[in-house]
Amino acid sequence: MEETEFDDILDDWFIESLKTYKDLHVYQLEHPTQVIEWTSGKTVCVAGFTSSKNEILELRLPLKLFADENKGLCAERDFKVVHGGFTDAPVRCLRHIPGTRCVVTNDGLSSDLQVWDLGGDDSDVIRRTGSVDGSRGVSEGGSRIAARLSSQPQVLHGAESAGVRLTQLTSGQTVYTLETDSADPLSSLHFVSDAVFLAGCSNGKVYIADTRTSAAPQLSPPPPSSGESVLWWTDASAGPSCLDPSSCRIVRLSSCGQTVISDLRNPGGAVSRAQLDVQTRRCNADDVRVSWAPALDDCIAVSGFSGAVQIYSSSVWTTELQEAQPLFEHRGHAVSSQSDDGVPVFVTSHVWHPERPRTLLSAASDGSVHVWDWVDQSAAGC
Amino acid sequence: RSCILVSIGGKNIMLDCGMHMGYNDDRRFPDFSYITQNGRLTDFLDCVIISHFHLDHCGALPFMSEMVGYDGPIYMTHPTKAICPILLEDFRKITVDKKGETNFFTSQMIKDCMKKVVPLNLHQTVQVDDELEIKAYYAGHVLGAAMVHIKVGSESVVYTGDYNMTPDRHLGAAWIDKCRPDILISESTYATTIRDSKRCRERDFLKKVHESIERGGKVLIPVFALGRAQELCILLETFWERMNLKAPIYFSTGLTEKANHYYKLFITWTNQKIRKTFVQRNMFEFKHIKAFDRSYADNPGPMVVFATPGMLHAGQSLQIFKKWAGNEKNMVIMPGYCVQGTIGHKILNGQRKLEMEGRSTLDVKLQVEYMSFSAHADAKGIMQLIRMAEPRNMLLVHGEAVKMEFLKGKIEQEFSIDCYMPANGETVTVTTNPSVPVDISLNLLKREMALGGPLPDPKKPRTMHGTLIMKENSLKLVSSEQALKELGLNEHQLRFTCRVQLQDPHSDTDTLHRIYTHLKSVLKGYTIQHLPDGTVMVESIVIKVSSSTEDPNTKVLLLSWSYQKVNKEATSSKILQQGTDSSPNHYLRKCL
């Protein structure tokens, strides 16, 4: 066999992966997705974002991943398309409403939301069941969406801080509206408890509001040293693991890699900081994601700046701004992409598995979707 | 199990004749009563076509041909013909000898069945009879697998069997030309999956092997000579070289002989890489992989062994398994499906205690790993195939209708074709648009061409005037005159008439002359003649004048014209209308 064929089969990354990943699955969708959203412990939704016809797919993860004790006896490594539907517009944001078979999407062109029924066992077609009006006069980028954590099917949405509303899905009624002094474009919305939510703005501001009161929201100003053209993304650690909303933490990431962690008890201050190496050749605001690991302490995943997903352990960060090295880097998308036009592939989305500590899903601009369970090489940390 | 009956142009074809591997009773055979309640099938089937050697596609063939009864031709590719009997015999041995079943075919029946086989070459049209023709296309999937194009007259069907749209290390990808069949029949078992990459499957394989070797364990890989054995060997060899590993890798000689024999025989069925390799050297000549001797199984230390048969049901692989099963450091990797009744099947179902010959029990302590390397087309693959073949209708078999509505919608939307999903036992009727070829006489063709205008085009048909003559099996389009001549008939002409009354005190001749003069002045550009027989002709419209019998001042104008093309008639009426507009003879106008 020729030398090139050897390299063909076994490149460095492939060999390395034997030790660095417990599980690794690589898939190719027909069209790239910008959204990955859990609809159950074993299923996710993905959707296309071309300007014309797109598909929304609900995929069931490979059975082998969940087989645990009987893993060896399970040969099933494929995604199963359990439900699928069509939409005429791009899907830029997709949220599952917990406790229902309902998802809500936004096309990034207006602030209105589309409501879908994923379907049950009797049909594999995802159907549009309605819509939710957004506020008039929207900025670019469309609406962000968050779903209420409790059993009430309510959806929080908006494109700007002024005008974020909580809408009852069944009646379409607005239950709460956020009022802020300025209309700041949003980068994300998060519920930290059933009633308290965060509105993360692209300029670095974070509003903290309680839907039970009509009091003005708390404002956490943008971290210092952010310039005019710097964009910010936010995530909040929340959910059932966060019993006391005030002990929830917020991570803010800037387009130049500056990362600040604050505590809800002291939203203006910083618990720790770090400078991440994000290799910004280009930065598409739509693609950047920063997220807390739901089942690991102090771990953050960052993607969207390149063809890699980076995992950081913030437990070693201090209040001094210092360079941080990733605990792990998933370079699978960059390594296995076959981009003909020389445009480098970049990661469009990532999510953590809600329970399995080190399992993530990531998607890239070439249509690839990876499911990976990384090995923590360091003894300490996550 | 795959077994599809197609009726096309009066011909009946059976596509595949598989066994259902999940049943132990007669439910494992296809239900041939759909063809006839009793008696042999020969009179009801024009041919049987087998797509590849997997048992769920050919497992019931000897039962059908020898126990139910069929003496017509059975078509399959050369490799399938060579490999089928081996698998069928193995299968028979397991079912009858090991499980003691009775309603099953015998070795002799397999031989008799294979005598009815007519082998197919790729891309070669075979005339089954003077109306039915078939052609095989490369399907990938396994050695010898084919997709089949069936044509009767102008109607056609393509059956895919199992196929694969991505090439792998030893087989190419399926390919078909833009044959535009009326129906494309495809499996939908994997239609709703998105396949994990081959790289990840291989990674898993290497990881498992490496882990076992590292802890000093032995790895047994039972393989079928023509399955993935070659690929897995290449993979291990490369890995060993890269990682500088020292543990020995063996393959049993039976495996290499058989594999080399078949690959040599069917070299055109493998992909480019294998062909190149074969030309350079023997396919199983590796640096790190050596021929196995049964005594090696007792050697201490780690090792990897490839041995046949693939389901651990007999022979060398079973012997080695018995020796190694008791040690938890060891591992057995099953690279494919195992038939019920085999040890392979039992351990893949989690059985940890096995009953062996002589009532002894074997404790299964080694690690059992099931890996699937088989290549099937997924959702994306089906779309690619449809794009290649451009069928007019799509038929998906072996899926659950409720689980395939989305795919059906996707196909219908993207290709604007109908997609059917019949359940087992259901009949689907698809209406086709057969094209009827008709000859046209040269004269007629020349005449039509002389009329000018755009050339006829499949997308922009042109109407033309002619007569269709159907004589025996031929259809001919000729000019009306020629048709009349052939039929010995005289031509008749239709003339239409219309009477108009007008008040005019002049004589008949004078009135006629006045009409003539008037028309001549207003209808410039048209041929107007005053004929000696007392008529005026405007183009082909004849005008005659006579007096009413009751009142000599009432004149009756008789207009007559022959039936010609619609627009000519319209022109005629328009002409006259124009001509009479300015005259007080509004009756004339009304008539027209």
PDB file of C-alpha atoms in Angstrom, chain A residues 1 8 12 17 22 24 28 62 71 74 93 96 120 132 141 143 169 215 217 229 232 251 308 323 340 345 366 373:
ATOM      1  CA  MET A   1       0.000   0.000   0.000  1.00  0.00           C
ATOM      2  CA  ASP A   8      -5.532   8.422   4.555  1.00  0.00           C
ATOM      3  CA  ASP A  12      -2.950  11.888  13.876  1.00  0.00           C
ATOM      4  CA  SER A  17      -8.997  10.109  19.483  1.00  0.00           C
ATOM      5  CA  LYS A  22     -14.669   7.547  25.153  1.00  0.00           C
ATOM      6  CA  LEU A  24     -17.221   9.503  19.105  1.00  0.00           C
ATOM      7  CA  GLN A  28     -23.328  14.347   7.906  1.00  0.00           C
ATOM      8  CA  PRO A  62     -27.639   6.285  18.684  1.00  0.00           C
ATOM      9  CA  LYS A  71     -22.830  -1.378  25.188  1.00  0.00           C
ATOM     10  CA  CYS A  74     -25.502  -2.888  20.827  1.00  0.00           C
ATOM     11  CA  CYS A  93     -33.473  29.911  17.025  1.00  0.00           C
ATOM     12  CA  HIS A  96     -38.436  23.073  23.102  1.00  0.00           C
ATOM     13  CA  GLY A 120     -46.175  11.464  18.492  1.00  0.00           C
ATOM     14  CA  VAL A 132     -46.715  34.125  18.377  1.00  0.00           C
ATOM     15  CA  GLY A 141     -30.823  38.928  14.205  1.00  0.00           C
ATOM     16  CA  SER A 143     -35.698  36.989  18.448  1.00  0.00           C
ATOM     17  CA  LEU A 169     -48.731  29.497  24.264  1.00  0.00           C
ATOM     18  CA  ALA A 215     -40.468  46.131  39.595  1.00  0.00           C
ATOM     19  CA  PRO A 217     -35.158  44.720  36.370  1.00  0.00           C
ATOM     20  CA  SER A 229     -17.693  47.012  18.234  1.00  0.00           C
ATOM     21  CA  TRP A 232     -20.978  39.749  24.089  1.00  0.00           C
ATOM     22  CA  VAL A 251     -20.609  33.833  32.196  1.00  0.00           C
ATOM     23  CA  ALA A 308     -13.270  23.686  17.250  1.00  0.00           C
ATOM     24  CA  GLU A 323      -4.767  33.728  29.550  1.00  0.00           C
ATOM     25  CA  ASP A 340     -13.595  22.500  -1.526  1.00  0.00           C
ATOM     26  CA  VAL A 345     -15.322  25.181   8.476  1.00  0.00           C
ATOM     27  CA  ASP A 366     -20.333  21.919   6.488  1.00  0.00           C
ATOM     28  CA  ASP A 373     -17.776  11.991  25.107  1.00  0.00           C
TER      29      ASP A 373
END
